[in-house]
Coordinates of C-alpha atoms in Angstrom, one line a residue:
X1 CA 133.1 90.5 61.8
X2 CA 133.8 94.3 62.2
X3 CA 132.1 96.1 59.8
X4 CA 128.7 95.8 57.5
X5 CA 127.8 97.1 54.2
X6 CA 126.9 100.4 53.2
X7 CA 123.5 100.2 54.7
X8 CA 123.3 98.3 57.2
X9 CA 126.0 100.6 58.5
X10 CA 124.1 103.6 58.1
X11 CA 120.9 102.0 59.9
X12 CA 123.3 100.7 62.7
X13 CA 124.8 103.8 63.1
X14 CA 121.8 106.2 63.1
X15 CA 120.5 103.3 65.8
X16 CA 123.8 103.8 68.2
X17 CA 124.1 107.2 67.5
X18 CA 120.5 107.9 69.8
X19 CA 122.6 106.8 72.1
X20 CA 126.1 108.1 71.8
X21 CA 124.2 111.8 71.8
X22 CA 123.3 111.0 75.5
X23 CA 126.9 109.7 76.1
X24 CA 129.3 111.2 73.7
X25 CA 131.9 112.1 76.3
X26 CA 132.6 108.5 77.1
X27 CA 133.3 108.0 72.9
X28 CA 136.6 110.0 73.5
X29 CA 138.7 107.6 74.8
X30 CA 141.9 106.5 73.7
X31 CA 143.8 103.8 73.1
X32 CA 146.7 103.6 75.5
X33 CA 150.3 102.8 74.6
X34 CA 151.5 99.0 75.0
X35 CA 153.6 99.7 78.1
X36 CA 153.5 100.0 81.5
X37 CA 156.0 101.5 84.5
X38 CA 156.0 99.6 87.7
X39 CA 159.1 97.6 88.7
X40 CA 159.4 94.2 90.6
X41 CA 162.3 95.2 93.5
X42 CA 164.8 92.3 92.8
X43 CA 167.8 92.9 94.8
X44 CA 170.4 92.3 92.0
X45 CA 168.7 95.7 90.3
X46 CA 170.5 97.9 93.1
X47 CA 173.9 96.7 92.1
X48 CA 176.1 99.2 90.0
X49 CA 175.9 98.0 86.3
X50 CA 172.2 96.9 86.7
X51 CA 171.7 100.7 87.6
X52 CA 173.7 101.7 84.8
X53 CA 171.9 99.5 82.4
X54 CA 168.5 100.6 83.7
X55 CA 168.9 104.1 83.6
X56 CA 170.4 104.1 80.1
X57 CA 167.5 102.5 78.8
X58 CA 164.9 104.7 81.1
X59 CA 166.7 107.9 79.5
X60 CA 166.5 106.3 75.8
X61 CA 162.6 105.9 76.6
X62 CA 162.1 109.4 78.1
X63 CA 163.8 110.9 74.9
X64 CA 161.2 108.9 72.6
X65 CA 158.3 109.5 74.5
X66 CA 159.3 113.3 74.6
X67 CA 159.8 113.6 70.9
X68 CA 156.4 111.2 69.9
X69 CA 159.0 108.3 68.5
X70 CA 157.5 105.5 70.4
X71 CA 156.5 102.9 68.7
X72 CA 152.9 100.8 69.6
X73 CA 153.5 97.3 67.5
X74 CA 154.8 95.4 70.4
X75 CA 154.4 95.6 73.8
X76 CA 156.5 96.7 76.7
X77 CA 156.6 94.3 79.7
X78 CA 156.5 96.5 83.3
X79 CA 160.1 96.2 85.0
X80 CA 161.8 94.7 81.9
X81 CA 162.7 97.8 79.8
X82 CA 164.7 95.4 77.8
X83 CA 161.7 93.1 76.8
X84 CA 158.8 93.6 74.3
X85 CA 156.5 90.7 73.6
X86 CA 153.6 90.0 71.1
X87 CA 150.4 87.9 71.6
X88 CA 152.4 84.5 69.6
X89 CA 155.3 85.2 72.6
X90 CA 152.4 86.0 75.6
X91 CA 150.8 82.6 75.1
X92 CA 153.6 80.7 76.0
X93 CA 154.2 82.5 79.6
X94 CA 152.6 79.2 81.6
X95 CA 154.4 76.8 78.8
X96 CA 157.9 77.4 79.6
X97 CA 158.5 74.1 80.8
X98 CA 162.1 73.6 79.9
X99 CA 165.4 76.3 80.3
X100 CA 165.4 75.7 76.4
X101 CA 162.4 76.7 76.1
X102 CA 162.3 79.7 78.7
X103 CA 166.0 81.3 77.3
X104 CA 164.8 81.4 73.8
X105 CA 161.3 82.6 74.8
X106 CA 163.6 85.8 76.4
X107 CA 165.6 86.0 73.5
X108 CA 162.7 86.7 71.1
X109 CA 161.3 88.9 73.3
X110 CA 164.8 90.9 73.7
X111 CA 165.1 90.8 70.2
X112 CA 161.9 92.6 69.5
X113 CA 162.8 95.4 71.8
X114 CA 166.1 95.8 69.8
X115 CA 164.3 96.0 66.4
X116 CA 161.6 98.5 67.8
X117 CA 164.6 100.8 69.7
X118 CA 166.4 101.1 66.6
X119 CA 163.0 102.2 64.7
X120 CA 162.6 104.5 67.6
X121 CA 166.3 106.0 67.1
X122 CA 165.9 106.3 63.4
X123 CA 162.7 108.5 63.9
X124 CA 164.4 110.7 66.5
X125 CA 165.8 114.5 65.3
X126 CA 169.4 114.2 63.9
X127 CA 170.7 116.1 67.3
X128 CA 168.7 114.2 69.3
X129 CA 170.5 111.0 68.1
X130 CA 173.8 112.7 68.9
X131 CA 172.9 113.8 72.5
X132 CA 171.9 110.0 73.8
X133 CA 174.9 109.2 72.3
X134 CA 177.7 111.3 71.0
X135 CA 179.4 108.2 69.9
X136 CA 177.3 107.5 67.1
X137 CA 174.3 104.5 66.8
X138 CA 176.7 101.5 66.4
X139 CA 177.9 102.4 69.9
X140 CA 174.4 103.0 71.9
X141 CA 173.3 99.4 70.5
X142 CA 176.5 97.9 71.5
X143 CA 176.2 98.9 74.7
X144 CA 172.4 98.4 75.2
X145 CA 172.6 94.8 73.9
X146 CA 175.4 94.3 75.8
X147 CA 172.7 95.2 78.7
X148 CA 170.2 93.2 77.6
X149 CA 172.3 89.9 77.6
X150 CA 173.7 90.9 81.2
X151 CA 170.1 91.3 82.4
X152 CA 168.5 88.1 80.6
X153 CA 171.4 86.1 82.5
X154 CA 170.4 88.3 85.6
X155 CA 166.3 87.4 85.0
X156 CA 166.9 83.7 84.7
X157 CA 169.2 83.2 87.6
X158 CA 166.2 85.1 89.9
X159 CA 163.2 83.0 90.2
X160 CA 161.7 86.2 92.1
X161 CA 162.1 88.0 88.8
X162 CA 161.6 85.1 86.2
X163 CA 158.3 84.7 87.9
X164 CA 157.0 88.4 88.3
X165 CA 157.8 88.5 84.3
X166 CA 156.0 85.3 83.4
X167 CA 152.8 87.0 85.0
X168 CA 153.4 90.0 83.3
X169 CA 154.7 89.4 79.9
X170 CA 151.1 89.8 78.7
X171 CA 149.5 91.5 75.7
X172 CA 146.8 93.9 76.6
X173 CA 143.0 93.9 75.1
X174 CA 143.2 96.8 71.7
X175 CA 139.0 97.3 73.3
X176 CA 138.4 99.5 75.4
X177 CA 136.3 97.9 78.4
X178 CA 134.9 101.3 79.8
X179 CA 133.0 101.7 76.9
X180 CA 130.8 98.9 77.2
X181 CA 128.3 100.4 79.5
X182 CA 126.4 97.9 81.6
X183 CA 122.9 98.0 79.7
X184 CA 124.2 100.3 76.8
X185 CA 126.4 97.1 75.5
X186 CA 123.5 94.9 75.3
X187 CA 121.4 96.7 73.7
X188 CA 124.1 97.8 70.6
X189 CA 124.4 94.2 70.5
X190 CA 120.7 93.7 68.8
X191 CA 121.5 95.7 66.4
X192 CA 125.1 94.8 65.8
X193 CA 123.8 90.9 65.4
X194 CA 121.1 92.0 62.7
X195 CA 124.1 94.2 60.9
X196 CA 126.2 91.3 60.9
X197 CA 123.7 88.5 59.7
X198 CA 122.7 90.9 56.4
X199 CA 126.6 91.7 55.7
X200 CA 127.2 87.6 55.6
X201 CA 124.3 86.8 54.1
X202 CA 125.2 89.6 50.9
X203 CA 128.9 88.1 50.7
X204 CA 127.3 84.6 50.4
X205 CA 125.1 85.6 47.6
X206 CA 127.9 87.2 45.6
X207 CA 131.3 85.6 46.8
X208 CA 133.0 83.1 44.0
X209 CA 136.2 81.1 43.9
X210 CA 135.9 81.2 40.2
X211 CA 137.4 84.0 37.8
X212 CA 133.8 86.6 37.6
X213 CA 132.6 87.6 34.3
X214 CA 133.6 90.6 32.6
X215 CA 129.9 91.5 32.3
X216 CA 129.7 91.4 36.0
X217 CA 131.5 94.8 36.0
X218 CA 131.0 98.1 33.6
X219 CA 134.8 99.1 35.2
X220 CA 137.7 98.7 33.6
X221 CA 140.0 96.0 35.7
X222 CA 143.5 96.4 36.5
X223 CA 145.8 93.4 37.8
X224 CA 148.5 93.6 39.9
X225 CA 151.2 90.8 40.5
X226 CA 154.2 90.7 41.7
X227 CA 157.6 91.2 39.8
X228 CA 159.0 87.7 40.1
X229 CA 157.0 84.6 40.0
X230 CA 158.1 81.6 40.7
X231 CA 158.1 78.3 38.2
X232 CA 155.8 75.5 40.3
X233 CA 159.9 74.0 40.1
X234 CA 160.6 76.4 42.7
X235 CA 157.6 76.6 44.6
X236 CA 158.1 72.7 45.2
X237 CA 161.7 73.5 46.1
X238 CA 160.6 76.8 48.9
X239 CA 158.3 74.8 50.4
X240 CA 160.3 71.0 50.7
X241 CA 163.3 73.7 52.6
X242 CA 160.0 74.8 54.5
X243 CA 159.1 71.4 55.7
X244 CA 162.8 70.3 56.2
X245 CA 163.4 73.4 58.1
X246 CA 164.2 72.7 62.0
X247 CA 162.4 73.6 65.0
X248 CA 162.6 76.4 67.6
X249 CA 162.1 75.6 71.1
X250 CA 158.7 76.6 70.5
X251 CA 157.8 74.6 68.2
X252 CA 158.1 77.2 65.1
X253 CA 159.9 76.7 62.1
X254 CA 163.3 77.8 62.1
X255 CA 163.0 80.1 58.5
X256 CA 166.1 82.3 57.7
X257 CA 165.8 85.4 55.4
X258 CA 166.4 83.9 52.2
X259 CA 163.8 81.1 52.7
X260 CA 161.2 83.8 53.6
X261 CA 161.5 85.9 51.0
X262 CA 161.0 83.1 49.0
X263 CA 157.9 81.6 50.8
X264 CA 156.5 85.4 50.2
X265 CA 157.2 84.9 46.4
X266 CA 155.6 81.7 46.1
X267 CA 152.3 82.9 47.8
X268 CA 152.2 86.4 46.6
X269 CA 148.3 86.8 45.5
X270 CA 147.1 88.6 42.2
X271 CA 145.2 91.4 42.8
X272 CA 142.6 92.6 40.5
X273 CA 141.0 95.7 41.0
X274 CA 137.8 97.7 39.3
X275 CA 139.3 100.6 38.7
X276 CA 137.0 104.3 38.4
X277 CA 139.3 106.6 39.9
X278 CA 143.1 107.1 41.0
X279 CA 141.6 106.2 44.7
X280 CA 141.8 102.3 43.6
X281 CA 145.5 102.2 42.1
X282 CA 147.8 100.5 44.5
X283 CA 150.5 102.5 46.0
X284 CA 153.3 103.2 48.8
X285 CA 152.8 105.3 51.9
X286 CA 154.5 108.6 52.2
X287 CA 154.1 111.8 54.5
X288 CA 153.0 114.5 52.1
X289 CA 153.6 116.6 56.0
X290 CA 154.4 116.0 59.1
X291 CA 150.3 115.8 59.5
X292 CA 148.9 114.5 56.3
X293 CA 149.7 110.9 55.0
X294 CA 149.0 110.1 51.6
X295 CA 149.7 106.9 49.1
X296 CA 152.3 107.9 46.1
X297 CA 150.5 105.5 43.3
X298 CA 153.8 105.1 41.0
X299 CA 155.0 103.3 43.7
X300 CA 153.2 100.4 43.2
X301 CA 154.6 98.2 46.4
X302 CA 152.9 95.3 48.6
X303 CA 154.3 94.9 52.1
X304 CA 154.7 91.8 53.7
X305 CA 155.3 90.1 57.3
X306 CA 155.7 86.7 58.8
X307 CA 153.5 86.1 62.1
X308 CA 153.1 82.7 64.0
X309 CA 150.0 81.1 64.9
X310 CA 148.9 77.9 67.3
X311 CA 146.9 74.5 66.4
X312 CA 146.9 71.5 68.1
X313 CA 150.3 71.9 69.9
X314 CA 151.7 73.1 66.1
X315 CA 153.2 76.8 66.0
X316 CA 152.7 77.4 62.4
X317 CA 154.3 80.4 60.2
X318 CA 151.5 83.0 58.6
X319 CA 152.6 85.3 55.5
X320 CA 151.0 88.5 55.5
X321 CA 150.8 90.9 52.6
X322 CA 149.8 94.5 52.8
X323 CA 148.5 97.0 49.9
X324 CA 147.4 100.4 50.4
X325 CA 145.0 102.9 48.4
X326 CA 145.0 106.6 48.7
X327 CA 141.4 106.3 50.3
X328 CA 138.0 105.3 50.4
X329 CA 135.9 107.9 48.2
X330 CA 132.6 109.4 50.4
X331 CA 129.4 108.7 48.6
X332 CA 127.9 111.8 49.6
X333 CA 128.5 114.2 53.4
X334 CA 126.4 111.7 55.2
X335 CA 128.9 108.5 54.2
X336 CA 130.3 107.6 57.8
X337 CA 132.6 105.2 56.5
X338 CA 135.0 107.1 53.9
X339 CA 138.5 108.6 54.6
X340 CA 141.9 109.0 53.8
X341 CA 143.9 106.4 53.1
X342 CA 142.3 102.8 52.7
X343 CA 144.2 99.2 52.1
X344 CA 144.0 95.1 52.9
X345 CA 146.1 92.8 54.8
X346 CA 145.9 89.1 53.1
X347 CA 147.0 85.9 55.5
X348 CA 148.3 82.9 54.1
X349 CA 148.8 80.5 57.5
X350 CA 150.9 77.5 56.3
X351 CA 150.2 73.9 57.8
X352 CA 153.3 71.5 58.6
X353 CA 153.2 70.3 55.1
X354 CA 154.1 74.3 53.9
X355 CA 150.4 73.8 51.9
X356 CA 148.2 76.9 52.5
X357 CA 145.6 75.7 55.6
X358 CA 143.9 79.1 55.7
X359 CA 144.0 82.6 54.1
X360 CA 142.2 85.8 55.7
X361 CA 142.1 88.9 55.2
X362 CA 141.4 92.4 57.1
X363 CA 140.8 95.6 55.5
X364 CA 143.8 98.2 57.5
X365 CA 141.0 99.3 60.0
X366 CA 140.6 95.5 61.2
X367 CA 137.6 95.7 59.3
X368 CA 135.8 92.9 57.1
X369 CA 138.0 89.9 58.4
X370 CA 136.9 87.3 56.2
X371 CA 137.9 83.5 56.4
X372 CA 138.8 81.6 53.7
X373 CA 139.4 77.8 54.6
X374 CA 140.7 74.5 52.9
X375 CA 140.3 70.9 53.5
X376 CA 142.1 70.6 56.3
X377 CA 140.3 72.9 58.3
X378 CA 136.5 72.0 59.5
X379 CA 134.5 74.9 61.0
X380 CA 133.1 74.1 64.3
X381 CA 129.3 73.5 63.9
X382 CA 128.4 76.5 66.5
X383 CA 129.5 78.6 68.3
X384 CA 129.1 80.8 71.5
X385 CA 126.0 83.4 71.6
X386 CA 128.6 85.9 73.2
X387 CA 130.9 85.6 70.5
X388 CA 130.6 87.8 67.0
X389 CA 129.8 84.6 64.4
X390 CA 132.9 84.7 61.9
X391 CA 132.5 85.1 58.0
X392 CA 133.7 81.7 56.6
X393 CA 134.5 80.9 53.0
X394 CA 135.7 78.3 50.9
X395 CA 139.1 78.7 49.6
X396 CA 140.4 77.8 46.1
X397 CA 142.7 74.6 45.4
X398 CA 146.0 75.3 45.7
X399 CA 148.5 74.0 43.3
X400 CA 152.1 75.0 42.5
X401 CA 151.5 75.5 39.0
X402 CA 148.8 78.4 40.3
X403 CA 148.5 82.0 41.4
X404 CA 145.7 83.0 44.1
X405 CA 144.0 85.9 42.6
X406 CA 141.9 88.2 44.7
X407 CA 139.1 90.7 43.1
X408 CA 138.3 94.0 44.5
X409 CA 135.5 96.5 44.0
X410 CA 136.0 99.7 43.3
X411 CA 136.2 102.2 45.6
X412 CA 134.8 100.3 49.0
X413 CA 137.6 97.9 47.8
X414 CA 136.2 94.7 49.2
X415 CA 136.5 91.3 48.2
X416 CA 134.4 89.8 46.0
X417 CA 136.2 86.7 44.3
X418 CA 139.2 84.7 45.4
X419 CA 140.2 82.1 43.4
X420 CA 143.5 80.2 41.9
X421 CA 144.7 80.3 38.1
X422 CA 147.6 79.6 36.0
X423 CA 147.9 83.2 34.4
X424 CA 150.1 85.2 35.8
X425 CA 150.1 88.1 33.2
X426 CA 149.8 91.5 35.1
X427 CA 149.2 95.0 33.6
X428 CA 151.3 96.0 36.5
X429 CA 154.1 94.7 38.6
X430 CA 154.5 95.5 42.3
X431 CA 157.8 95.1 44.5
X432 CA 158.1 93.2 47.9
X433 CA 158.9 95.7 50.4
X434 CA 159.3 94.9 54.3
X435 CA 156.4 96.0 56.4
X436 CA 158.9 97.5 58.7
X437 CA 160.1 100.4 56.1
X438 CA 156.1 101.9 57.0
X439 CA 157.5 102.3 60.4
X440 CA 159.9 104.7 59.6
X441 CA 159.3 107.0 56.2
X442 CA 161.5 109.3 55.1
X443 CA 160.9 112.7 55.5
X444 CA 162.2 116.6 54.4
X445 CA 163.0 116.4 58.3
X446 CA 164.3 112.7 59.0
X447 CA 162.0 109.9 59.2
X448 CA 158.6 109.4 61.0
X449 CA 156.6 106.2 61.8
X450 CA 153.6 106.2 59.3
X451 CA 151.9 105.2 62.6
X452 CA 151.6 107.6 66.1
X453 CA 152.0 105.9 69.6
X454 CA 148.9 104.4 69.6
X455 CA 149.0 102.6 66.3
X456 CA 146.7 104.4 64.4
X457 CA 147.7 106.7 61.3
X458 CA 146.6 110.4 62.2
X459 CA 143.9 111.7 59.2
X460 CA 142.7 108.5 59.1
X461 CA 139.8 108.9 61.0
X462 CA 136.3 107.8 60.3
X463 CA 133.0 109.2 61.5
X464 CA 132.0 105.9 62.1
X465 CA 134.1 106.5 65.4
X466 CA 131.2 108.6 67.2
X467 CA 128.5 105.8 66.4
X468 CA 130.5 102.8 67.2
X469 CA 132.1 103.5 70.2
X470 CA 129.8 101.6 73.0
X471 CA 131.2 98.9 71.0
X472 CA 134.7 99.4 72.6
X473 CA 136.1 100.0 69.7
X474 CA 138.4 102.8 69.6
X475 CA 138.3 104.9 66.7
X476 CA 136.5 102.3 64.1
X477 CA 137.6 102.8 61.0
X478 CA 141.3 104.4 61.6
X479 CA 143.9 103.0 59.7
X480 CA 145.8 100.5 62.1
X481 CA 149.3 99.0 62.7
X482 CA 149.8 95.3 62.8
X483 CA 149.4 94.2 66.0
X484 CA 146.8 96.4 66.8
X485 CA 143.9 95.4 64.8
X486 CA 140.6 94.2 66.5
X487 CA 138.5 92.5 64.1
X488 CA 134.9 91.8 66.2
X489 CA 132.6 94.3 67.3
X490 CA 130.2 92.2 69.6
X491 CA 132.8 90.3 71.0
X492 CA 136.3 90.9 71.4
X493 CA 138.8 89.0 68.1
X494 CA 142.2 90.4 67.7
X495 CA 143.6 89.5 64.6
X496 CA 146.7 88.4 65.9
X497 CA 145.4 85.9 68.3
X498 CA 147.7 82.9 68.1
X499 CA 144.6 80.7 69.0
X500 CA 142.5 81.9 66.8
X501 CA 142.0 79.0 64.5
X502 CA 141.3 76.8 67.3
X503 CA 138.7 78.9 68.4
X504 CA 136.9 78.9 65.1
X505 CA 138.1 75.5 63.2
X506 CA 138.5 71.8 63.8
X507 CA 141.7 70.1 62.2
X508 CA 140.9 67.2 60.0

């Protein structure tokens, strides 16, 4: 479960770092990009307008990569420049069993690669913008998606090409498999197991799905909810469209924008936070520079995001909600996990019935993933010795009538109550933004991903990094971009596994 306490974080890390000292050089590496550049050779790619269409979008990706625009959320698929896939998408490449199936599957896909090109062209230099196309933005995505539909038709009238792309429209591993020395690996794992058995064992003891005392804490608290709450009238309404809603192809529910935004109303947690400095107010991402991120805290904003998920044949919708603090205060100069910028991601997966199944949550690094589960999920009575045990919790009843309310520490920020309540009365209200406005933030010079190319915000960085690195983690403790987070450190859990659930849970 990626990451420990305080100090069983400091014993693991002076542990590992006896042996990083012997290997630090290895501790470097990098994430690499989601992308690749070979090329299957189909013969209908020599032709005139499939060269024209390829080397337009081969010129729009040499211009990002040359001015550091690119962005790492999705990845590319080698040979299908037009094409950007995620892991829901990827676990569906042997399941296309229909030309239903298989056409939307390319659709999404090409549909991704739209959104993430015209992120890529907003965070470009004004006169760069006018040099790949003098005509203006309207005009470039015209013509590009008029590419892409030509090429999708191309793709799936090739069985050559439909099935070099069904091999390779795969999501890479975020760990880094060099890392993991042969006899280094196992031997980090002893103490990783004994960090991770004391971190669940002090959640247990203190963990409550009921409201906490106030003489549990000497801090002042401060809740946050959201501007609009719904009347358990309207939840009942969101979630009978929810049900009624029709199927995609695969098997996901067919939610249009107004339906979202109210399914993110309706499950839009209460968040309420000890509060001993401005480092625990809730707040919006900006770029104080071109180098130096910080969170502006009148801006008191949540992000959110749908995702999809797999159980039992069932492609079920996930709501995600992101808050972010300006950081996580050091203790002292030997604290290896404090830094700029700190913040939570909070999963509500939704079963067929549009009832909550599951909620999780992540702090930004992928740290902490923490499982809260309801009735309809049963955790499986054991599980692997090569995989990292998971931290399961109960979750609260869920009733229309109630808010989910989730209380955070100060400083650390971590979770130490979830639980459901009538009383929505706030001290502050926060507004629903898209998680997509992080990916491009204004700035005095245009606009700039809060993310770099590898999906990590720059500054960010922990010194847990040089201690934890065997683990194949890259940069532990960096601020992450959805997508990218890795949630395990003895095995590998991404948190966007669409079989997650079934790896973990049995459905009642």
């Amino acid at each position: 479960m990626y990451f420990f306490n305080t100090k069983t974080r400091r014993t693991l890390g002076r542990s590992v770092g006896s042996l990083t000292i012997l290997l630090l050089s290895p501790g470097c590496t990098t994430l690499a990009p989601h992308h690749a550049l070979s090329s299957p050779a189909i013969e209908y790619r020599s032709s005139e307008l499939a060269t024209h269409c390829l080397a337009q979008y081969e010129h729009f990706d040499e211009t990002v990569k040359e001015h550091k625009a690119a962005d790492s959320g999705a990845t590319r698929i080698p040979g299908y420049p037009y094409l950007r896939t995620n892991r829901f998408l990827a676990s569906f490449q042997h399941e296309l069993d229909s030309q239903e199936k298989l056409t939307f599957w390319l659709s999404e896909m090409a549909k991704i690669d739209n959104k993430k090109r015209q992120i890529e062209y907003k965070n470009l230099p004004l006169s760069t913008q006018k040099k790949i196309s003098p005509q203006g933005e309207k005009a470039l995505f015209n013509q590009l998606k008029n590419c892409s539909d030509w090429l999708q038709h191309q793709d799936i009238a090739h069985p050559q090409s439909l099935l070099y792309l069904k091999e390779n429209a795969q999501v890479p591993s975020d760990y880094n498999p060099h890392a993991r020395w042969p006899g280094i690996h196992p031997l980090v794992n002893l103490f990783l197991r004994k960090g991770v058995a004391d971190w669940h064992e002090a959640v247990h003891e203190t963990f409550t799905n009921q409201r906490p005392s106030a003489v549990n804490s000497s801090l002042p608290l401060i809740r946050y909810a959201p501007e609009k709450i719904l009347s358990a009238q309207e939840k009942k309404i969101t979630l009978s469209d929810l049900k009624q809603a029709t199927k995609n192809p695969l098997g996901a529910p067919d939610v249009d924008d107004r339906l979202m935004q109210k399914l993110f109303l309706t499950f839009a947690p209460i968040w309420e936070i000890e509060t001993k400095t401005g480092a625990d107010l809730i707040g919006s991402p900006y770029w104080k520079s071109t180098q130096q991120p910080d969170v502006d805290t009148k801006a008191r904003v949540q992000f959110t995001y749908p995702t999809y998920t797999r159980l039992n044949g069932h492609s079920l919708l996930q709501l995600n909600y992101v808050i972010w603090f300006k950081a996580r205060p050091k203790t002292n100069i030997f604290d290896l996990l404090g830094g700029q910028l700190d913040g939570l991601t909070w999963r509500v997966t939704l079963g067929a019935s549009g009832n909550p199944l599951l909620y999780d949550a992540i702090h930004n690094c992928g740290c902490y993933h923490m499982l809260f589960h309801g009735p309809g999920l049963t955790p499986k009575p054991t599980f692997s010795k090569n995989i990292e045990p998971p931290l399961l919790l109960p979750a609260p009843s869920f009733s229309n009538a109630q808010q989910i309310t989730i209380k955070l520490s100060a400083r650390d920020h971590q979770i130490q109550a979830v639980f459901s309540e009538k009383d929505t009365t706030s001290d502050i209200s926060y507004t629903l933004k898209p998680y997509q406005e992080l990916l491009a933030l204004q700035t005095p010079k245009g606009y700039q991903s809060l993310f770099d190319k590898k999906g990590f915000i720059s500054g960010t960085e922990r010194a847990e990094r040089f201690f934890f690195w065997p683990t194949g983690v890259t940069n532990a403790g960096a601020m992450r971009q959805k997508g990218r987070h890795v949630t395990a450190f003895i095995s590998e859990r991404h948190f966007d596994d669409p079989r997650l659930i079934e790896e973990l849970f049995i459905r009642r």
